[in-house]
PDB file of C-alpha atoms and ligand atoms in Angstrom:
ATOM      1  CA  MET A   1      31.374   4.682 -17.751  1.00  0.00           C
ATOM      2  CA  THR A   2      33.478   7.221 -19.598  1.00  0.00           C
ATOM      3  CA  ALA A   3      36.233   6.006 -21.897  1.00  0.00           C
ATOM      4  CA  LEU A   4      39.775   6.265 -20.567  1.00  0.00           C
ATOM      5  CA  PRO A   5      41.950   8.837 -22.362  1.00  0.00           C
ATOM      6  CA  VAL A   6      44.845   6.385 -22.783  1.00  0.00           C
ATOM      7  CA  PRO A   7      45.271   2.595 -22.760  1.00  0.00           C
ATOM      8  CA  VAL A   8      45.249   1.198 -19.221  1.00  0.00           C
ATOM      9  CA  ILE A   9      46.494  -2.235 -18.171  1.00  0.00           C
ATOM     10  CA  ALA A  10      45.298  -3.149 -14.663  1.00  0.00           C
ATOM     11  CA  ILE A  11      47.205  -5.845 -12.793  1.00  0.00           C
ATOM     12  CA  ASP A  12      45.790  -7.011  -9.466  1.00  0.00           C
ATOM     13  CA  GLY A  13      46.535  -9.806  -7.041  1.00  0.00           C
ATOM     14  CA  PRO A  14      47.634 -10.606  -3.492  1.00  0.00           C
ATOM     15  CA  SER A  15      50.954  -9.545  -1.988  1.00  0.00           C
ATOM     16  CA  GLY A  16      54.115 -11.306  -3.092  1.00  0.00           C
ATOM     17  CA  VAL A  17      52.598 -12.634  -6.317  1.00  0.00           C
ATOM     18  CA  GLY A  18      54.983 -10.793  -8.663  1.00  0.00           C
ATOM     19  CA  LYS A  19      52.726  -7.875  -9.660  1.00  0.00           C
ATOM     20  CA  GLY A  20      55.515  -5.363  -9.053  1.00  0.00           C
ATOM     21  CA  THR A  21      57.888  -7.290 -11.306  1.00  0.00           C
ATOM     22  CA  ALA A  22      55.261  -7.772 -14.023  1.00  0.00           C
ATOM     23  CA  CYS A  23      54.191  -4.112 -13.929  1.00  0.00           C
ATOM     24  CA  GLY A  24      57.764  -2.770 -13.930  1.00  0.00           C
ATOM     25  CA  HIS A  25      58.618  -5.031 -16.859  1.00  0.00           C
ATOM     26  CA  LEU A  26      55.530  -4.040 -18.885  1.00  0.00           C
ATOM     27  CA  SER A  27      55.840  -0.322 -18.231  1.00  0.00           C
ATOM     28  CA  SER A  28      59.464  -0.207 -19.364  1.00  0.00           C
ATOM     29  CA  ARG A  29      58.827  -2.455 -22.380  1.00  0.00           C
ATOM     30  CA  LEU A  30      55.842  -0.378 -23.539  1.00  0.00           C
ATOM     31  CA  GLY A  31      57.134   3.015 -22.331  1.00  0.00           C
ATOM     32  CA  PHE A  32      53.947   3.392 -20.246  1.00  0.00           C
ATOM     33  CA  LYS A  33      53.579   5.224 -16.922  1.00  0.00           C
ATOM     34  CA  LEU A  34      53.500   3.030 -13.824  1.00  0.00           C
ATOM     35  CA  LEU A  35      51.113   3.361 -10.891  1.00  0.00           C
ATOM     36  CA  ASP A  36      52.180   1.462  -7.760  1.00  0.00           C
ATOM     37  CA  SER A  37      48.964   2.033  -5.820  1.00  0.00           C
ATOM     38  CA  GLY A  38      50.184   0.056  -2.789  1.00  0.00           C
ATOM     39  CA  SER A  39      52.807   2.730  -2.156  1.00  0.00           C
ATOM     40  CA  LEU A  40      50.010   5.273  -1.573  1.00  0.00           C
ATOM     41  CA  TYR A  41      48.488   3.132   1.190  1.00  0.00           C
ATOM     42  CA  ARG A  42      51.982   2.571   2.621  1.00  0.00           C
ATOM     43  CA  LEU A  43      52.508   6.366   2.647  1.00  0.00           C
ATOM     44  CA  VAL A  44      49.223   6.964   4.448  1.00  0.00           C
ATOM     45  CA  GLY A  45      50.249   4.410   7.118  1.00  0.00           C
ATOM     46  CA  LEU A  46      53.604   6.130   7.573  1.00  0.00           C
ATOM     47  CA  ALA A  47      52.073   9.618   7.605  1.00  0.00           C
ATOM     48  CA  CYS A  48      49.641   8.473  10.337  1.00  0.00           C
ATOM     49  CA  GLU A  49      52.607   7.289  12.382  1.00  0.00           C
ATOM     50  CA  TRP A  50      54.420  10.622  11.900  1.00  0.00           C
ATOM     51  CA  ASP A  51      51.275  12.568  12.828  1.00  0.00           C
ATOM     52  CA  GLY A  52      50.484  10.349  15.831  1.00  0.00           C
ATOM     53  CA  VAL A  53      47.140   9.245  14.330  1.00  0.00           C
ATOM     54  CA  SER A  54      45.981   5.767  15.357  1.00  0.00           C
ATOM     55  CA  LEU A  55      45.389   3.424  12.396  1.00  0.00           C
ATOM     56  CA  ASP A  56      41.886   2.607  13.624  1.00  0.00           C
ATOM     57  CA  ASP A  57      40.898   6.288  13.820  1.00  0.00           C
ATOM     58  CA  ASP A  58      38.908   6.373  10.553  1.00  0.00           C
ATOM     59  CA  ALA A  59      38.319  10.135  10.433  1.00  0.00           C
ATOM     60  CA  GLY A  60      41.923  10.906  11.415  1.00  0.00           C
ATOM     61  CA  CYS A  61      43.382   8.563   8.764  1.00  0.00           C
ATOM     62  CA  THR A  62      41.059  10.010   6.120  1.00  0.00           C
ATOM     63  CA  GLU A  63      42.307  13.522   6.942  1.00  0.00           C
ATOM     64  CA  VAL A  64      45.902  12.312   6.668  1.00  0.00           C
ATOM     65  CA  ALA A  65      45.158  10.702   3.276  1.00  0.00           C
ATOM     66  CA  ARG A  66      43.504  13.890   1.985  1.00  0.00           C
ATOM     67  CA  ALA A  67      46.533  15.952   2.995  1.00  0.00           C
ATOM     68  CA  LEU A  68      49.119  13.508   1.604  1.00  0.00           C
ATOM     69  CA  ASP A  69      52.146  15.410   0.289  1.00  0.00           C
ATOM     70  CA  ALA A  70      54.083  12.901  -1.807  1.00  0.00           C
ATOM     71  CA  SER A  71      56.076  12.756  -5.002  1.00  0.00           C
ATOM     72  CA  PHE A  72      57.362   9.865  -7.082  1.00  0.00           C
ATOM     73  CA  GLU A  73      60.173   9.276  -9.512  1.00  0.00           C
ATOM     74  CA  HIS A  74      60.855   6.207 -11.639  1.00  0.00           C
ATOM     75  CA  ALA A  75      64.493   5.727 -12.521  1.00  0.00           C
ATOM     76  CA  ASN A  76      66.282   2.597 -13.719  1.00  0.00           C
ATOM     77  CA  GLY A  77      63.285   0.388 -12.916  1.00  0.00           C
ATOM     78  CA  ARG A  78      63.222   1.670  -9.334  1.00  0.00           C
ATOM     79  CA  LEU A  79      60.502   3.752  -7.679  1.00  0.00           C
ATOM     80  CA  ARG A  80      61.718   6.566  -5.441  1.00  0.00           C
ATOM     81  CA  VAL A  81      59.212   8.215  -3.127  1.00  0.00           C
ATOM     82  CA  TRP A  82      59.278  11.424  -1.089  1.00  0.00           C
ATOM     83  CA  MET A  83      56.863  12.557   1.600  1.00  0.00           C
ATOM     84  CA  ASN A  84      56.993  16.083   3.038  1.00  0.00           C
ATOM     85  CA  ASP A  85      60.260  16.514   1.080  1.00  0.00           C
ATOM     86  CA  ARG A  86      61.897  13.559   2.835  1.00  0.00           C
ATOM     87  CA  GLU A  87      62.864  10.454   0.878  1.00  0.00           C
ATOM     88  CA  VAL A  88      60.913   7.468   2.250  1.00  0.00           C
ATOM     89  CA  SER A  89      61.626   4.878  -0.484  1.00  0.00           C
ATOM     90  CA  ALA A  90      63.103   2.336   1.961  1.00  0.00           C
ATOM     91  CA  LEU A  91      60.888   3.253   4.933  1.00  0.00           C
ATOM     92  CA  ILE A  92      57.692   2.289   3.091  1.00  0.00           C
ATOM     93  CA  ARG A  93      59.047  -1.119   1.981  1.00  0.00           C
ATOM     94  CA  THR A  94      59.305  -2.793   5.396  1.00  0.00           C
ATOM     95  CA  GLU A  95      56.919  -5.570   6.453  1.00  0.00           C
ATOM     96  CA  LYS A  96      55.508  -3.227   9.116  1.00  0.00           C
ATOM     97  CA  ALA A  97      54.744  -0.632   6.440  1.00  0.00           C
ATOM     98  CA  GLY A  98      52.885  -3.339   4.464  1.00  0.00           C
ATOM     99  CA  GLN A  99      50.842  -4.339   7.504  1.00  0.00           C
ATOM    100  CA  ASP A 100      50.056  -0.699   8.373  1.00  0.00           C
ATOM    101  CA  ALA A 101      49.054  -0.072   4.748  1.00  0.00           C
ATOM    102  CA  SER A 102      46.586  -2.941   4.840  1.00  0.00           C
ATOM    103  CA  LYS A 103      45.121  -1.575   8.097  1.00  0.00           C
ATOM    104  CA  VAL A 104      44.461   1.901   6.655  1.00  0.00           C
ATOM    105  CA  ALA A 105      43.263   0.320   3.389  1.00  0.00           C
ATOM    106  CA  VAL A 106      40.092  -1.040   5.078  1.00  0.00           C
ATOM    107  CA  ASN A 107      38.987   2.578   5.568  1.00  0.00           C
ATOM    108  CA  GLN A 108      36.586   3.757   2.830  1.00  0.00           C
ATOM    109  CA  GLY A 109      37.444   7.419   3.518  1.00  0.00           C
ATOM    110  CA  VAL A 110      41.119   6.729   2.856  1.00  0.00           C
ATOM    111  CA  ARG A 111      40.281   4.813  -0.343  1.00  0.00           C
ATOM    112  CA  ASP A 112      38.082   7.677  -1.578  1.00  0.00           C
ATOM    113  CA  ALA A 113      40.808  10.220  -0.813  1.00  0.00           C
ATOM    114  CA  LEU A 114      43.291   8.279  -2.960  1.00  0.00           C
ATOM    115  CA  LEU A 115      40.959   7.680  -5.903  1.00  0.00           C
ATOM    116  CA  ASP A 116      41.602  10.886  -7.879  1.00  0.00           C
ATOM    117  CA  TRP A 117      45.317  10.598  -7.269  1.00  0.00           C
ATOM    118  CA  GLN A 118      45.285   7.155  -8.875  1.00  0.00           C
ATOM    119  CA  ARG A 119      43.020   8.068 -11.793  1.00  0.00           C
ATOM    120  CA  HIS A 120      45.202  11.058 -12.674  1.00  0.00           C
ATOM    121  CA  ALA A 121      48.043   8.613 -13.322  1.00  0.00           C
ATOM    122  CA  ALA A 122      46.323   7.557 -16.570  1.00  0.00           C
ATOM    123  CA  LYS A 123      48.446   9.752 -18.820  1.00  0.00           C
ATOM    124  CA  TRP A 124      49.851   9.552 -22.334  1.00  0.00           C
ATOM    125  CA  PRO A 125      51.066   7.193 -23.753  1.00  0.00           C
ATOM    126  CA  GLY A 126      49.423   4.705 -21.348  1.00  0.00           C
ATOM    127  CA  LEU A 127      49.384   3.283 -17.846  1.00  0.00           C
ATOM    128  CA  VAL A 128      50.231   0.024 -16.147  1.00  0.00           C
ATOM    129  CA  ALA A 129      48.434   0.020 -12.768  1.00  0.00           C
ATOM    130  CA  ASP A 130      49.489  -2.305  -9.936  1.00  0.00           C
ATOM    131  CA  GLY A 131      47.181  -2.975  -6.984  1.00  0.00           C
ATOM    132  CA  ARG A 132      44.267  -4.825  -5.448  1.00  0.00           C
ATOM    133  CA  ASP A 133      41.301  -2.965  -6.946  1.00  0.00           C
ATOM    134  CA  MET A 134      42.681  -1.544 -10.200  1.00  0.00           C
ATOM    135  CA  GLY A 135      40.329  -3.597 -12.384  1.00  0.00           C
ATOM    136  CA  THR A 136      37.332  -3.553 -10.035  1.00  0.00           C
ATOM    137  CA  VAL A 137      37.180   0.033  -8.671  1.00  0.00           C
ATOM    138  CA  VAL A 138      39.865   2.446  -9.868  1.00  0.00           C
ATOM    139  CA  PHE A 139      39.857   1.569 -13.596  1.00  0.00           C
ATOM    140  CA  PRO A 140      36.734  -0.558 -14.159  1.00  0.00           C
ATOM    141  CA  ASN A 141      36.936   0.286 -17.880  1.00  0.00           C
ATOM    142  CA  ALA A 142      40.608  -0.667 -18.281  1.00  0.00           C
ATOM    143  CA  GLY A 143      41.135  -2.355 -21.644  1.00  0.00           C
ATOM    144  CA  LEU A 144      43.159  -5.211 -20.172  1.00  0.00           C
ATOM    145  CA  LYS A 145      42.754  -6.619 -16.663  1.00  0.00           C
ATOM    146  CA  ILE A 146      45.035  -9.303 -15.319  1.00  0.00           C
ATOM    147  CA  PHE A 147      44.685 -11.024 -11.952  1.00  0.00           C
ATOM    148  CA  LEU A 148      47.853 -12.779 -10.800  1.00  0.00           C
ATOM    149  CA  ASP A 149      47.546 -15.426  -8.111  1.00  0.00           C
ATOM    150  CA  ALA A 150      49.764 -18.015  -6.399  1.00  0.00           C
ATOM    151  CA  SER A 151      49.631 -20.193  -3.284  1.00  0.00           C
ATOM    152  CA  THR A 152      50.353 -18.428   0.010  1.00  0.00           C
ATOM    153  CA  GLU A 153      53.406 -20.654   0.610  1.00  0.00           C
ATOM    154  CA  GLU A 154      54.951 -19.794  -2.754  1.00  0.00           C
ATOM    155  CA  ARG A 155      54.261 -16.088  -2.331  1.00  0.00           C
ATOM    156  CA  ALA A 156      55.808 -16.136   1.154  1.00  0.00           C
ATOM    157  CA  ARG A 157      58.872 -17.931  -0.201  1.00  0.00           C
ATOM    158  CA  ARG A 158      59.338 -15.299  -2.924  1.00  0.00           C
ATOM    159  CA  ARG A 159      58.788 -12.376  -0.543  1.00  0.00           C
ATOM    160  CA  HIS A 160      61.211 -13.895   1.969  1.00  0.00           C
ATOM    161  CA  GLN A 161      63.888 -14.104  -0.729  1.00  0.00           C
ATOM    162  CA  GLN A 162      63.210 -10.486  -1.767  1.00  0.00           C
ATOM    163  CA  LEU A 163      63.614  -9.309   1.834  1.00  0.00           C
ATOM    164  CA  LEU A 164      66.856 -11.265   2.262  1.00  0.00           C
ATOM    165  CA  ASP A 165      68.152  -9.806  -1.013  1.00  0.00           C
ATOM    166  CA  SER A 166      67.376  -6.284   0.226  1.00  0.00           C
ATOM    167  CA  GLY A 167      69.345  -6.933   3.441  1.00  0.00           C
ATOM    168  CA  GLN A 168      66.388  -7.397   5.836  1.00  0.00           C
ATOM    169  CA  SER A 169      66.654 -10.315   8.231  1.00  0.00           C
ATOM    170  CA  VAL A 170      63.374 -12.189   8.778  1.00  0.00           C
ATOM    171  CA  THR A 171      62.355 -15.849   9.004  1.00  0.00           C
ATOM    172  CA  LEU A 172      60.210 -17.562   6.387  1.00  0.00           C
ATOM    173  CA  ALA A 173      57.730 -18.518   9.143  1.00  0.00           C
ATOM    174  CA  ALA A 174      57.290 -14.857  10.142  1.00  0.00           C
ATOM    175  CA  VAL A 175      56.757 -13.791   6.513  1.00  0.00           C
ATOM    176  CA  LEU A 176      54.206 -16.576   5.999  1.00  0.00           C
ATOM    177  CA  GLU A 177      52.271 -15.594   9.115  1.00  0.00           C
ATOM    178  CA  GLU A 178      52.190 -11.891   8.181  1.00  0.00           C
ATOM    179  CA  MET A 179      51.137 -12.754   4.651  1.00  0.00           C
ATOM    180  CA  ARG A 180      48.233 -14.891   5.875  1.00  0.00           C
ATOM    181  CA  GLU A 181      47.115 -12.083   8.183  1.00  0.00           C
ATOM    182  CA  ARG A 182      47.330  -9.483   5.396  1.00  0.00           C
ATOM    183  CA  ASP A 183      45.529 -11.798   2.912  1.00  0.00           C
ATOM    184  CA  VAL A 184      42.579 -12.276   5.270  1.00  0.00           C
ATOM    185  CA  ARG A 185      42.313  -8.522   5.881  1.00  0.00           C
ATOM    186  CA  ASP A 186      42.583  -7.649   2.158  1.00  0.00           C
ATOM    187  CA  ARG A 187      40.121 -10.317   0.980  1.00  0.00           C
ATOM    188  CA  THR A 188      37.447  -9.923   3.655  1.00  0.00           C
ATOM    189  CA  ARG A 189      37.243  -6.134   4.078  1.00  0.00           C
ATOM    190  CA  GLU A 190      34.043  -4.423   3.004  1.00  0.00           C
ATOM    191  CA  ALA A 191      35.747  -1.613   1.082  1.00  0.00           C
ATOM    192  CA  ALA A 192      37.066  -2.828  -2.289  1.00  0.00           C
ATOM    193  CA  PRO A 193      38.076  -6.339  -1.188  1.00  0.00           C
ATOM    194  CA  LEU A 194      40.797  -8.085  -3.157  1.00  0.00           C
ATOM    195  CA  GLU A 195      39.052 -10.028  -5.919  1.00  0.00           C
ATOM    196  CA  ALA A 196      39.418 -10.560  -9.633  1.00  0.00           C
ATOM    197  CA  ALA A 197      37.248  -8.387 -11.882  1.00  0.00           C
ATOM    198  CA  GLN A 198      34.720 -10.487 -13.799  1.00  0.00           C
ATOM    199  CA  ASP A 199      36.444  -9.696 -17.074  1.00  0.00           C
ATOM    200  CA  ALA A 200      40.001 -10.233 -15.775  1.00  0.00           C
ATOM    201  CA  LYS A 201      42.395 -12.785 -17.250  1.00  0.00           C
ATOM    202  CA  ILE A 202      43.519 -14.965 -14.341  1.00  0.00           C
ATOM    203  CA  LEU A 203      47.023 -16.377 -14.143  1.00  0.00           C
ATOM    204  CA  ASP A 204      48.150 -18.733 -11.375  1.00  0.00           C
ATOM    205  CA  THR A 205      51.906 -18.262 -11.165  1.00  0.00           C
ATOM    206  CA  SER A 206      52.577 -20.846  -8.393  1.00  0.00           C
ATOM    207  CA  THR A 207      54.437 -23.205 -10.691  1.00  0.00           C
ATOM    208  CA  LEU A 208      55.504 -20.754 -13.401  1.00  0.00           C
ATOM    209  CA  THR A 209      59.030 -19.464 -13.892  1.00  0.00           C
ATOM    210  CA  LEU A 210      59.406 -15.702 -13.946  1.00  0.00           C
ATOM    211  CA  ASP A 211      60.027 -15.785 -17.705  1.00  0.00           C
ATOM    212  CA  ALA A 212      56.886 -17.844 -18.326  1.00  0.00           C
ATOM    213  CA  MET A 213      54.793 -15.413 -16.258  1.00  0.00           C
ATOM    214  CA  LEU A 214      56.218 -12.375 -18.074  1.00  0.00           C
ATOM    215  CA  GLY A 215      55.771 -14.105 -21.432  1.00  0.00           C
ATOM    216  CA  GLN A 216      52.041 -14.603 -20.807  1.00  0.00           C
ATOM    217  CA  VAL A 217      51.580 -11.035 -19.575  1.00  0.00           C
ATOM    218  CA  ASP A 218      53.447  -9.701 -22.644  1.00  0.00           C
ATOM    219  CA  GLN A 219      51.272 -11.776 -24.957  1.00  0.00           C
ATOM    220  CA  TRP A 220      48.033 -10.443 -23.443  1.00  0.00           C
ATOM    221  CA  ALA A 221      49.363  -6.864 -23.526  1.00  0.00           C
ATOM    222  CA  ASP A 222      50.410  -7.155 -27.180  1.00  0.00           C
ATOM    223  CA  GLU A 223      47.035  -8.634 -28.164  1.00  0.00           C
ATOM    224  CA  TYR A 224      45.227  -5.813 -26.362  1.00  0.00           C
ATOM    225  CA  LEU A 225      47.338  -3.035 -27.887  1.00  0.00           C
ATOM    226  CA  SER A 226      47.211  -4.456 -31.410  1.00  0.00           C
ATOM    227  CA  ASN A 227      43.387  -4.604 -31.212  1.00  0.00           C
ATOM    228  CA  LEU A 228      43.107  -0.980 -30.056  1.00  0.00           C
ATOM    229  CA  GLY A 229      43.183   0.533 -33.500  1.00  0.00           C
ATOM    230  CA  ASN A 230      40.518  -1.880 -34.868  1.00  0.00           C
TER     231      ASN A 230
HETATM  232  O1  C5P B   1      50.969  -3.834  -2.939  1.00  0.00           O
HETATM  233  P1  C5P B   1      51.462  -3.497  -1.567  1.00  0.00           P
HETATM  234  O2  C5P B   1      51.990  -4.668  -0.798  1.00  0.00           O
HETATM  235  O3  C5P B   1      52.415  -2.349  -1.570  1.00  0.00           O
HETATM  236  O4  C5P B   1      50.154  -2.994  -0.791  1.00  0.00           O
HETATM  237  C1  C5P B   1      50.162  -2.770   0.598  1.00  0.00           C
HETATM  238  C2  C5P B   1      48.732  -2.884   1.110  1.00  0.00           C
HETATM  239  O5  C5P B   1      47.974  -1.779   0.603  1.00  0.00           O
HETATM  240  C3  C5P B   1      47.978  -4.133   0.680  1.00  0.00           C
HETATM  241  O6  C5P B   1      48.152  -5.227   1.561  1.00  0.00           O
HETATM  242  C4  C5P B   1      46.534  -3.667   0.643  1.00  0.00           C
HETATM  243  O7  C5P B   1      45.928  -3.792   1.910  1.00  0.00           O
HETATM  244  C5  C5P B   1      46.635  -2.187   0.343  1.00  0.00           C
HETATM  245  N1  C5P B   1      46.291  -1.898  -1.044  1.00  0.00           N
HETATM  246  C6  C5P B   1      44.955  -1.754  -1.357  1.00  0.00           C
HETATM  247  N2  C5P B   1      44.585  -1.415  -2.617  1.00  0.00           N
HETATM  248  C7  C5P B   1      45.496  -1.217  -3.561  1.00  0.00           C
HETATM  249  C8  C5P B   1      46.878  -1.396  -3.280  1.00  0.00           C
HETATM  250  C9  C5P B   1      47.241  -1.750  -1.997  1.00  0.00           C
HETATM  251  O8  C5P B   1      44.091  -1.938  -0.507  1.00  0.00           O
HETATM  252  N3  C5P B   1      45.106  -0.861  -4.781  1.00  0.00           N
END
C-alpha cells in the first residue's frame, strides 16, 4: 500500500447515523477537504433516471458512472452539487435518491468507476471522507478510521426529523421501513459491503448527544494529527 499524500480521516457507518454532521464539523474545524461519497452514488442513480437506464442494468449503470459530469462546491457548511451544468443539490437528497443510490451501489462496475474520483479528493491540507467503504476499500491506509453506529430506530428518528426540518413530509414508519431495506442491501451486498475496517475506532451513538459524539470524534482526530509528526 502506498502512503497517502495528505492526512485522511475516514468515517463510515449506516445511513442516518450522523456521519454527515461529524464530517462537516471536522472538515471545517481542521480546514480539511470533505468527500461526501454517498452523493456520487446518488448522482449515478439520478443520471440513470435522466438517461432512461434501468438501475438493474449493470453495464448501462457502469457506463453512466464512467461518464458522470458533476461538480461540487462547499459553502457555509453546505454541499452544492451540479450535474450536466444543472444544480441538483436538492434532487439528490430525497429518500428516493437514497434508495436509488443504494441500488446502483451494489454494482461493482459503478464502484470501480467512482474509485479514482474519490481518491483524487485526498488533497492538501487533508481529507475527511464520509461513506460506507472509506476505511475498507477507498482509503485502506487512512491514518484514522472511525465507524459510527446506532440502532435502526434511533437513526430513523433522526433522519425523520432532518426530513421534516427540510420541509419534506414523510411518516416515521415510512422512514424506518426504507432504512431497514437500505441497511440490508448495504450490509449484504457482495461489492464493498458496509462493515467496520478491522482497525477502525467504533462509536455507538444511539444514546449520545450530538456534542458528546462530536467531542469523541474531535479527540480521536486531535490524537491522530498530533502523532503525525512523531
Ligand atoms: O451516505 P448516503 O446516504 O448519501 O449514501 C447513499 C447510498 O449510497 C448508501 O445507502 C449506499 O448504498 C451507497 N454508498 C456506498 N458507498 C459509499 C457511500 C454511499 O455504497 N461510500
